[in-house]
Amino acid sequence: MNDESWIERYERAGWLGRAGLLGGGAVRLAARAIDGALDRAATVTVEAKEAFQKELDPNVSDAQILDETDERDTEP
């Protein structure tokens, strides 16, 4: 493995090399951000499914609306 630091390579590089190093760093940063976001989304999805499954009761039927009122028509 190369023990040369990124800063040393950047200082030695020409303008094209510097652009490549900066571009590569930006790609790595974006990939880490996307990976973190996908990991968090997967975790939230699993947690939501588990919470839903815990509360799911086969003895309860679907909810029904029994009566609707329009509160704007009633006077206080």
PDB file of C-alpha atoms in Angstrom, residues 5-76:
ATOM      1  CA  SER A   5      -0.797  11.037   1.833  1.00  0.00           C
ATOM      2  CA  TRP A   6      -3.483  12.545  -0.338  1.00  0.00           C
ATOM      3  CA  ILE A   7      -2.176  16.060   0.380  1.00  0.00           C
ATOM      4  CA  GLU A   8       1.317  15.131  -0.812  1.00  0.00           C
ATOM      5  CA  ARG A   9      -0.070  13.648  -4.033  1.00  0.00           C
ATOM      6  CA  TYR A  10      -2.246  16.737  -4.552  1.00  0.00           C
ATOM      7  CA  GLU A  11       0.691  19.117  -4.068  1.00  0.00           C
ATOM      8  CA  ARG A  12       2.854  17.152  -6.528  1.00  0.00           C
ATOM      9  CA  ALA A  13       0.151  16.797  -9.181  1.00  0.00           C
ATOM     10  CA  GLY A  14      -0.404  19.131 -12.079  1.00  0.00           C
ATOM     11  CA  TRP A  15      -3.721  20.771 -12.826  1.00  0.00           C
ATOM     12  CA  LEU A  16      -5.120  17.678 -14.523  1.00  0.00           C
ATOM     13  CA  GLY A  17      -4.019  15.415 -11.674  1.00  0.00           C
ATOM     14  CA  ARG A  18      -5.505  17.800  -9.128  1.00  0.00           C
ATOM     15  CA  ALA A  19      -8.803  17.819 -11.017  1.00  0.00           C
ATOM     16  CA  GLY A  20      -8.752  14.020 -11.003  1.00  0.00           C
ATOM     17  CA  LEU A  21      -7.997  13.849  -7.293  1.00  0.00           C
ATOM     18  CA  LEU A  22     -10.749  16.342  -6.453  1.00  0.00           C
ATOM     19  CA  GLY A  23     -13.218  14.573  -8.746  1.00  0.00           C
ATOM     20  CA  GLY A  24     -12.409  11.208  -7.193  1.00  0.00           C
ATOM     21  CA  GLY A  25     -12.873  12.651  -3.724  1.00  0.00           C
ATOM     22  CA  ALA A  26     -16.233  14.110  -4.716  1.00  0.00           C
ATOM     23  CA  VAL A  27     -17.359  10.762  -6.138  1.00  0.00           C
ATOM     24  CA  ARG A  28     -16.305   8.928  -2.949  1.00  0.00           C
ATOM     25  CA  LEU A  29     -18.114  11.499  -0.803  1.00  0.00           C
ATOM     26  CA  ALA A  30     -21.299  11.216  -2.889  1.00  0.00           C
ATOM     27  CA  ALA A  31     -21.127   7.412  -2.812  1.00  0.00           C
ATOM     28  CA  ARG A  32     -20.792   7.407   0.983  1.00  0.00           C
ATOM     29  CA  ALA A  33     -23.735   9.805   1.307  1.00  0.00           C
ATOM     30  CA  ILE A  34     -25.916   7.675  -0.970  1.00  0.00           C
ATOM     31  CA  ASP A  35     -24.878   4.500   0.843  1.00  0.00           C
ATOM     32  CA  GLY A  36     -25.723   6.061   4.203  1.00  0.00           C
ATOM     33  CA  ALA A  37     -29.100   7.294   2.956  1.00  0.00           C
ATOM     34  CA  LEU A  38     -29.992   3.886   1.516  1.00  0.00           C
ATOM     35  CA  ASP A  39     -28.918   2.161   4.711  1.00  0.00           C
ATOM     36  CA  ARG A  40     -31.062   4.519   6.798  1.00  0.00           C
ATOM     37  CA  ALA A  41     -34.051   4.091   4.467  1.00  0.00           C
ATOM     38  CA  ALA A  42     -33.749   0.311   4.695  1.00  0.00           C
ATOM     39  CA  THR A  43     -33.562   0.497   8.489  1.00  0.00           C
ATOM     40  CA  VAL A  44     -36.652   2.714   8.672  1.00  0.00           C
ATOM     41  CA  THR A  45     -38.537   0.371   6.335  1.00  0.00           C
ATOM     42  CA  VAL A  46     -37.702  -2.684   8.434  1.00  0.00           C
ATOM     43  CA  GLU A  47     -38.609  -0.895  11.674  1.00  0.00           C
ATOM     44  CA  ALA A  48     -41.929   0.290  10.205  1.00  0.00           C
ATOM     45  CA  LYS A  49     -42.796  -3.193   8.981  1.00  0.00           C
ATOM     46  CA  GLU A  50     -41.955  -4.698  12.393  1.00  0.00           C
ATOM     47  CA  ALA A  51     -44.067  -2.071  14.177  1.00  0.00           C
ATOM     48  CA  PHE A  52     -46.966  -2.717  11.801  1.00  0.00           C
ATOM     49  CA  GLN A  53     -46.720  -6.481  12.287  1.00  0.00           C
ATOM     50  CA  LYS A  54     -46.725  -6.094  16.094  1.00  0.00           C
ATOM     51  CA  GLU A  55     -49.954  -4.078  15.997  1.00  0.00           C
ATOM     52  CA  LEU A  56     -51.692  -6.228  13.411  1.00  0.00           C
ATOM     53  CA  ASP A  57     -54.614  -8.056  15.030  1.00  0.00           C
ATOM     54  CA  PRO A  58     -56.494 -10.571  12.873  1.00  0.00           C
ATOM     55  CA  ASN A  59     -59.578 -10.183  15.110  1.00  0.00           C
ATOM     56  CA  VAL A  60     -60.069  -6.521  14.161  1.00  0.00           C
ATOM     57  CA  SER A  61     -61.860  -5.764  10.906  1.00  0.00           C
ATOM     58  CA  ASP A  62     -61.249  -2.734   8.732  1.00  0.00           C
ATOM     59  CA  ALA A  63     -62.401   0.625  10.067  1.00  0.00           C
ATOM     60  CA  GLN A  64     -65.634   2.092   8.776  1.00  0.00           C
ATOM     61  CA  ILE A  65     -66.916   5.640   8.783  1.00  0.00           C
ATOM     62  CA  LEU A  66     -70.170   5.608  10.723  1.00  0.00           C
ATOM     63  CA  ASP A  67     -71.247   9.218  10.303  1.00  0.00           C
ATOM     64  CA  GLU A  68     -69.862  12.302   8.632  1.00  0.00           C
ATOM     65  CA  THR A  69     -70.615  15.845   9.640  1.00  0.00           C
ATOM     66  CA  ASP A  70     -69.579  19.133   8.188  1.00  0.00           C
ATOM     67  CA  GLU A  71     -68.479  21.337  11.058  1.00  0.00           C
ATOM     68  CA  ARG A  72     -68.654  24.476   8.953  1.00  0.00           C
ATOM     69  CA  ASP A  73     -72.452  24.244   8.778  1.00  0.00           C
ATOM     70  CA  THR A  74     -72.990  23.953  12.542  1.00  0.00           C
ATOM     71  CA  GLU A  75     -73.218  27.064  14.664  1.00  0.00           C
ATOM     72  CA  PRO A  76     -71.302  27.323  17.961  1.00  0.00           C
TER      73      PRO A  76
END
